Amino acid sequence: MKITKAVIPAAGLGTRVLPATKSMPKEMLPIVDKPAIQYIVEEAVRSGIRDILIITNRGKGLIEDHFDRVPELEERLSKGGPEKQRILKEIIEIAHKANIYFVRQKETRGLGHAIGCARSFVGNEPFAVLYGDDVILGKDPACAQLIRAYEEFGKGVVGVKKVSKEAISKYSSLKVEPLHDNYYRCTDMIEKPSPDEILSLYAILGRCVLPPDIFDIIDHTEPGAGGEIQLTDAMRTLARRDGMVAVEFTGRRYDMGNKLGIMKAQVEVALQHPEIGADFRAYLKELCKTL
Ligand code: UTP
């Protein structure tokens, strides 16, 4: 079955980036001139996704506004020169990239609970999940890489990368064995492992493709790490029962949920930016001499 639906959970509290996220969702933090969530929507669209559900909560109206039309602004830009016309085209396109829907997670009870809010949108189809604070940039969209694995194996797929021993306790840890190329069979996983619980240094980073059975599993998943209903705990049930596929995806991943991740994204994207890239590179070189 072709995967055309995606869910972007964006209802977390973003406590690691306070006070910036007190009234501004972290998913709206810009990387140079585009909010994080727009990069994520663009990745989904480039992966063949047509319908996107964004899970929001109180105070995330800014996300809804970003994907809407703004007649007054469009009117003003339409009277400008070629550069204003280019921006006009771009901001109109944002509103038409895909069919974008919103639902509110009424209580912040964890990522698993947030995904559970997508049940009626998803129906009985497999679907992609793109975490709202994980931006992945690369030629071959990460979501598309996972969708191809789903098409090959017909099983739930997680996007993984190897992380350091020191970092793994902040993520999940997966039990994996090689399948072929960058594909691994995954039969177990654990969220935020303590040192003696580490299964491997492969961690899920921001992307998965799930069968609709995940919703019943989420309904029966007890709160785990941090007292939240963890998506990893629900996927662990799926991995133990049916097996899953882990794809070591290509592309640079930026964690927009923490300060260092945000700064790395800013610097690397700015260096490639067609408008400011050259000037920023020159500035950075000068700055480096003083470090
Ligand atoms: P995180 O655990 O990184 O988000 O969730 P958080 O809770 O906002 O982070 P901190 O620790 O307080 O800084 C990963 C993704 O899942 C979403 C978040 O918005 C983020 O995109 N999420 C998390 C939800 O949608 N609902 C939740 O209840 C929790």
XYZ file of C-alpha atoms and ligand atoms in Angstrom:
320
model
C 0.000 0.000 0.000
C 1.379 3.402 -0.978
C 2.140 5.662 1.983
C 0.566 9.078 1.500
C -0.155 10.172 5.078
C 2.222 11.601 7.645
C 1.891 12.748 11.234
C 4.080 15.480 12.716
C 3.882 15.604 16.519
C 4.474 19.187 17.641
C 2.702 19.365 20.983
C 5.662 19.053 23.370
C 6.450 21.730 25.940
C 9.971 22.389 24.690
C 11.312 22.925 28.191
C 14.943 22.562 27.072
C 14.694 25.732 24.984
C 12.991 28.002 27.496
C 12.426 30.920 27.620
C 12.301 31.011 23.769
C 9.535 28.408 23.801
C 7.400 30.004 26.486
C 4.948 31.330 23.925
C 6.642 30.260 20.673
C 6.533 26.571 19.683
C 10.040 25.159 19.205
C 8.850 23.783 15.853
C 8.554 27.429 14.695
C 12.146 28.337 15.594
C 13.760 29.475 12.344
C 16.809 27.952 10.730
C 18.042 31.134 9.030
C 14.755 32.148 7.357
C 12.458 29.135 7.527
C 10.811 27.588 10.589
C 11.923 24.062 11.475
C 8.491 22.619 10.779
C 8.543 23.911 7.198
C 11.725 21.934 6.473
C 9.936 18.884 7.878
C 6.789 19.424 5.796
C 9.001 19.862 2.714
C 10.772 16.578 3.451
C 7.412 14.806 3.735
C 6.175 16.294 0.462
C 9.403 15.314 -1.340
C 8.816 11.787 -0.016
C 5.425 11.514 -1.742
C 3.256 12.412 1.268
C 0.024 14.220 0.365
C -1.858 14.475 3.678
C -0.153 15.738 6.812
C -1.594 15.882 10.309
C 0.218 18.210 12.702
C -0.438 17.473 16.373
C -0.503 20.752 18.267
C -1.667 22.007 21.635
C -2.611 25.240 23.320
C -0.525 28.151 22.147
C 0.592 26.563 18.883
C -1.714 28.684 16.708
C 1.422 30.130 15.122
C 1.987 26.810 13.334
C -1.531 26.881 11.885
C -1.045 30.485 10.772
C 2.239 29.655 9.080
C 0.567 27.200 6.714
C -2.307 29.577 5.929
C -2.618 32.362 3.311
C -2.093 36.015 4.376
C -4.000 38.226 1.895
C -2.684 41.609 3.183
C 0.932 40.458 3.003
C 0.432 38.892 -0.429
C -1.187 42.090 -1.702
C 1.784 44.160 -0.496
C 4.377 41.790 -1.992
C 2.526 41.601 -5.320
C 3.238 45.324 -5.833
C 6.973 44.893 -5.321
C 9.915 44.128 -7.620
C 11.242 40.733 -8.751
C 12.674 39.760 -5.321
C 9.319 40.517 -3.638
C 7.596 38.454 -6.377
C 9.894 35.528 -5.629
C 9.073 35.716 -1.909
C 5.373 36.018 -2.755
C 5.504 32.819 -4.793
C 7.331 31.042 -1.986
C 4.902 32.038 0.760
C 1.874 31.104 -1.352
C 3.450 27.728 -2.072
C 3.865 27.042 1.663
C 0.086 26.984 1.972
C -0.272 24.514 -0.899
C 2.512 22.048 -0.290
C 0.164 19.353 0.955
C -3.230 18.984 2.608
C -2.360 20.014 6.135
C -4.658 19.175 9.036
C -4.381 19.938 12.726
C -5.543 18.192 15.857
C -4.861 19.123 19.455
C -3.290 16.854 22.018
C -5.293 18.077 24.994
C -2.830 16.922 27.648
C 0.937 16.645 27.206
C 1.154 12.939 27.996
C 4.080 11.986 25.767
C 4.952 11.252 22.159
C 3.092 7.912 22.122
C -0.050 9.619 23.371
C 0.398 12.373 20.737
C 0.564 9.780 17.950
C -2.568 8.151 19.405
C -4.395 11.416 18.601
C -3.844 10.676 14.879
C -5.969 7.532 14.842
C -9.026 8.794 12.955
C -6.855 10.744 10.461
C -4.747 7.675 9.669
C -7.540 5.080 9.523
C -6.374 1.649 8.431
C -3.231 2.608 6.495
C 0.483 2.598 7.237
C 1.765 6.133 7.836
C 4.963 8.103 8.363
C 5.895 9.961 11.562
C 8.272 12.927 11.420
C 9.113 14.324 14.881
C 8.453 18.052 14.847
C 11.793 19.029 16.334
C 14.069 16.821 14.213
C 15.139 18.481 10.981
C 16.940 16.179 8.553
C 18.522 17.681 5.464
C 19.870 15.730 2.530
C 19.430 14.960 -1.148
C 17.432 11.791 -0.548
C 14.706 12.701 1.980
C 14.972 10.550 5.127
C 11.227 9.886 5.121
C 11.458 8.532 1.555
C 14.295 6.215 2.601
C 12.054 4.723 5.307
C 9.072 4.438 2.972
C 11.204 2.416 0.530
C 12.119 0.029 3.358
C 8.443 -0.340 4.258
C 7.650 -1.165 0.642
C 10.393 -3.806 0.615
C 9.668 -5.522 3.952
C 6.051 -4.618 4.797
C 7.017 -4.035 8.437
C 7.236 -0.994 10.690
C 10.420 0.995 10.017
C 12.514 3.248 12.256
C 15.139 5.772 11.134
C 18.341 5.292 13.119
C 21.871 6.567 13.498
C 24.725 5.470 15.707
C 25.253 7.790 18.666
C 28.001 7.883 21.285
C 27.936 5.782 24.457
C 27.602 8.987 26.477
C 24.624 10.187 24.412
C 22.580 6.994 24.092
C 20.896 7.401 27.496
C 19.133 10.494 26.113
C 17.677 8.512 23.201
C 16.471 4.948 22.648
C 18.688 1.924 22.121
C 17.847 -0.804 19.607
C 18.635 -4.490 19.341
C 19.638 -4.890 15.704
C 21.186 -7.403 13.306
C 22.241 -6.632 9.710
C 19.833 -7.311 6.830
C 21.551 -5.700 3.860
C 23.226 -2.370 3.061
C 22.012 0.154 5.631
C 19.036 -2.029 6.698
C 18.878 -3.888 10.024
C 16.309 -6.177 11.591
C 15.146 -4.729 14.917
C 13.594 -7.051 17.489
C 13.746 -5.002 20.666
C 14.319 -1.461 21.904
C 14.396 0.560 25.091
C 13.772 4.257 25.722
C 16.415 6.235 27.655
C 18.479 3.179 28.700
C 20.667 3.131 31.794
C 24.264 1.956 31.036
C 23.470 -1.720 31.768
C 20.335 -1.636 29.554
C 22.070 -0.509 26.340
C 21.205 -2.899 23.475
C 23.368 -1.162 20.847
C 24.454 2.371 19.999
C 21.755 2.616 17.317
C 19.075 5.093 18.373
C 15.824 6.177 16.718
C 16.251 9.716 15.441
C 13.059 11.418 14.467
C 11.473 9.281 11.759
C 9.396 6.110 11.526
C 6.815 4.414 9.351
C 4.179 2.530 11.282
C 1.358 0.116 10.561
C -2.089 1.114 11.874
C -1.924 -1.669 14.542
C 0.254 0.754 16.506
C -2.884 2.550 17.731
C -4.218 -0.470 19.660
C -0.742 -1.021 21.043
C -0.507 2.642 22.187
C -3.879 2.261 23.927
C -2.390 -0.556 25.995
C 0.982 1.105 26.664
C 1.554 2.209 30.251
C 3.429 5.451 31.004
C 7.203 4.873 30.867
C 10.276 7.135 31.095
C 9.363 10.536 32.562
C 5.843 9.293 33.364
C 4.899 9.786 29.679
C 3.344 7.349 27.206
C 6.402 6.671 25.079
C 6.186 5.866 21.377
C 9.343 3.759 21.804
C 7.521 1.548 24.335
C 4.680 0.965 21.850
C 7.176 0.267 19.049
C 9.006 -2.152 21.347
C 5.820 -4.244 21.557
C 5.614 -4.151 17.743
C 9.313 -5.012 17.321
C 9.098 -7.958 19.726
C 5.875 -9.221 18.143
C 6.413 -8.719 14.391
C 9.971 -7.429 14.057
C 10.726 -3.995 12.598
C 13.302 -2.685 10.147
C 15.876 -0.078 11.165
C 17.241 2.126 8.376
C 20.490 3.988 8.980
C 19.388 6.983 6.958
C 21.634 9.416 5.110
C 21.343 13.152 5.713
C 22.335 15.637 8.421
C 20.027 15.590 11.406
C 19.570 18.627 13.625
C 17.883 18.416 16.998
C 15.865 21.617 17.270
C 14.814 20.588 20.775
C 18.109 21.629 22.348
C 20.216 24.771 22.204
C 23.362 23.261 20.691
C 21.360 21.483 17.981
C 19.670 24.763 17.065
C 23.009 26.564 16.738
C 24.542 23.789 14.599
C 21.552 23.960 12.263
C 21.828 27.760 12.000
C 25.536 27.737 11.202
C 25.490 24.871 8.691
C 22.406 26.058 6.825
C 23.640 29.669 6.787
C 26.907 28.530 5.169
C 24.926 26.987 2.281
C 22.384 29.789 1.976
C 22.282 31.338 -1.518
C 21.759 34.874 -0.208
C 24.049 35.090 2.829
C 26.300 31.999 2.485
C 29.400 33.745 1.124
C 29.259 36.675 3.569
C 28.578 34.386 6.501
C 31.534 32.154 5.564
C 33.837 35.188 5.461
C 32.495 36.370 8.831
C 32.926 32.941 10.392
C 36.511 32.638 9.144
C 37.385 35.960 10.761
C 35.635 34.991 13.959
C 37.467 31.652 14.108
C 40.804 33.476 14.179
C 39.799 35.009 17.508
C 38.756 31.715 19.153
P 10.448 15.739 23.048
O 10.407 14.871 24.231
O 11.755 16.094 22.437
O 9.668 17.123 23.273
O 9.448 15.121 21.960
P 9.410 18.018 24.522
O 8.622 17.294 25.554
O 8.817 19.255 23.954
O 10.898 18.321 25.027
P 11.463 18.951 26.369
O 12.192 17.811 27.023
O 10.329 19.533 27.182
O 12.418 20.033 25.922
C 9.732 14.872 20.582
C 8.594 15.379 19.718
O 7.339 14.935 20.190
C 6.458 16.018 20.418
C 7.346 17.229 20.585
O 6.658 18.412 20.173
C 8.529 16.907 19.686
O 8.303 17.346 18.374
N 5.621 15.715 21.612
C 6.209 15.362 22.795
C 4.249 15.811 21.512
O 3.694 16.133 20.438
N 3.484 15.557 22.626
C 4.030 15.196 23.816
O 3.259 14.964 24.795
C 5.431 15.104 23.899
